[in-house]
Every structure is written in C-alpha cells, then in structure tokens.
PDB file of C-alpha atoms in Angstrom:
ATOM      1  CA  MET A   1    -166.473-209.366 117.474  1.00 50.00           C
ATOM      2  CA  GLN A   2    -169.544-211.167 118.712  1.00 54.00           C
ATOM      3  CA  PHE A   3    -168.986-214.192 116.099  1.00 58.00           C
ATOM      4  CA  ARG A   4    -165.364-214.527 116.429  1.00 60.00           C
ATOM      5  CA  GLU A   5    -164.658-213.031 112.994  1.00 58.00           C
ATOM      6  CA  ASP A   6    -160.894-213.595 113.231  1.00 60.00           C
ATOM      7  CA  ALA A   7    -160.985-217.165 113.430  1.00 62.00           C
ATOM      8  CA  ASN A   8    -163.321-217.407 110.167  1.00 63.00           C
ATOM      9  CA  ARG A   9    -161.432-218.562 107.211  1.00 63.00           C
ATOM     10  CA  SER A  10    -163.902-217.668 104.445  1.00 66.00           C
ATOM     11  CA  ARG A  11    -161.970-216.137 101.832  1.00 67.00           C
ATOM     12  CA  LYS A  12    -162.802-217.394  98.482  1.00 73.00           C
ATOM     13  CA  ASP A  13    -165.166-215.081  96.115  1.00 77.00           C
ATOM     14  CA  HIS A  14    -167.765-213.167  98.002  1.00 80.00           C
ATOM     15  CA  SER A  15    -168.172-215.361 100.927  1.00 77.00           C
ATOM     16  CA  ALA A  16    -166.514-213.236 103.353  1.00 77.00           C
ATOM     17  CA  SER A  17    -168.935-210.348 102.532  1.00 84.00           C
ATOM     18  CA  ASN A  18    -172.002-212.510 102.277  1.00 84.00           C
ATOM     19  CA  LEU A  19    -171.121-213.743 105.738  1.00 83.00           C
ATOM     20  CA  ALA A  20    -170.806-210.157 107.071  1.00 84.00           C
ATOM     21  CA  VAL A  21    -174.173-209.337 105.899  1.00 90.00           C
ATOM     22  CA  ILE A  22    -175.710-212.331 107.694  1.00 87.00           C
ATOM     23  CA  ARG A  23    -173.808-211.546 110.825  1.00 86.00           C
ATOM     24  CA  ARG A  24    -175.024-207.930 110.676  1.00 90.00           C
ATOM     25  CA  ALA A  25    -178.545-209.048 110.272  1.00 91.00           C
ATOM     26  CA  ALA A  26    -178.310-211.465 113.189  1.00 90.00           C
ATOM     27  CA  LEU A  27    -176.814-208.748 115.553  1.00 91.00           C
ATOM     28  CA  ASN A  28    -179.512-206.314 114.519  1.00 92.00           C
ATOM     29  CA  LEU A  29    -182.384-208.780 115.391  1.00 91.00           C
ATOM     30  CA  ILE A  30    -180.712-209.337 118.653  1.00 91.00           C
ATOM     31  CA  ARG A  31    -180.174-205.662 119.355  1.00 91.00           C
ATOM     32  CA  GLN A  32    -183.860-204.891 118.599  1.00 90.00           C
ATOM     33  CA  ASN A  33    -185.497-207.363 120.678  1.00 86.00           C
ATOM     34  CA  ASP A  34    -185.556-205.670 124.139  1.00 83.00           C
ATOM     35  CA  SER A  35    -187.965-207.935 125.730  1.00 82.00           C
ATOM     36  CA  ILE A  36    -185.105-209.438 128.041  1.00 82.00           C
ATOM     37  CA  GLN A  37    -182.382-207.369 129.666  1.00 90.00           C
ATOM     38  CA  LEU A  38    -179.314-209.577 128.824  1.00 91.00           C
ATOM     39  CA  SER A  39    -175.993-208.781 127.014  1.00 91.00           C
ATOM     40  CA  ILE A  40    -175.682-209.404 123.477  1.00 90.00           C
ATOM     41  CA  GLY A  41    -173.578-212.554 124.113  1.00 88.00           C
ATOM     42  CA  ARG A  42    -176.112-213.878 126.471  1.00 92.00           C
ATOM     43  CA  ARG A  43    -179.021-213.226 124.002  1.00 92.00           C
ATOM     44  CA  ARG A  44    -176.925-214.961 121.396  1.00 89.00           C
ATOM     45  CA  MET A  45    -176.615-218.088 123.521  1.00 90.00           C
ATOM     46  CA  ARG A  46    -180.256-218.069 124.634  1.00 93.00           C
ATOM     47  CA  ALA A  47    -181.424-217.781 120.903  1.00 90.00           C
ATOM     48  CA  CYS A  48    -179.219-220.957 120.365  1.00 89.00           C
ATOM     49  CA  THR A  49    -180.678-222.751 123.078  1.00 93.00           C
ATOM     50  CA  ASN A  50    -184.506-221.711 123.327  1.00 93.00           C
ATOM     51  CA  ALA A  51    -186.449-222.425 120.037  1.00 93.00           C
ATOM     52  CA  GLN A  52    -189.170-220.040 121.431  1.00 93.00           C
ATOM     53  CA  TYR A  53    -186.838-217.358 121.889  1.00 91.00           C
ATOM     54  CA  ARG A  54    -185.135-217.572 118.434  1.00 90.00           C
ATOM     55  CA  THR A  55    -188.861-217.626 116.771  1.00 92.00           C
ATOM     56  CA  GLN A  56    -189.658-214.403 118.682  1.00 91.00           C
ATOM     57  CA  LEU A  57    -186.548-212.852 117.428  1.00 90.00           C
ATOM     58  CA  LEU A  58    -187.231-213.713 113.750  1.00 90.00           C
ATOM     59  CA  PHE A  59    -191.111-213.411 113.759  1.00 90.00           C
ATOM     60  CA  GLY A  60    -191.855-210.938 116.630  1.00 84.00           C
ATOM     61  CA  PRO A  61    -193.447-211.277 119.826  1.00 80.00           C
ATOM     62  CA  ASP A  62    -196.500-212.279 118.435  1.00 80.00           C
ATOM     63  CA  ALA A  63    -195.440-215.374 116.818  1.00 67.00           C
ATOM     64  CA  SER A  64    -196.243-218.875 118.723  1.00 59.00           C
TER      65      SER A  64
END
C-alpha cells in the first residue's frame, strides 16, 4: 500500500497489471538501496524531491 493502490482507477485492458509491475519494480529499487536508513515512505519522498538520489536509485551509487 505504498502507492495508494486503492485510489487507483485503472481497470481497462491490462493497465492494472502493467501498473502493478511498475510499482513492484519501483519498490524493489527503493528496498535494494540501503545507503540511507529511512523508511520506505521517506525514501520514496526523497526520490521525488532529490534528483541525485533518484539517479543513484536508477543507475547505482557510481552514477553521477
């Protein structure tokens, strides 16, 4: 329930399952990165507001 799935209204064709895959991938990226000790919700917020942290999540710690 990290992404407020209950409020999501995607029900046409395969959109719900496609979004579920994207959500799962995003959560896995956040969980794998243990460079900072924050809750998952706070890591999500940090990824939204900090471009450098988001780049680190997507491309690894060596990316600049």
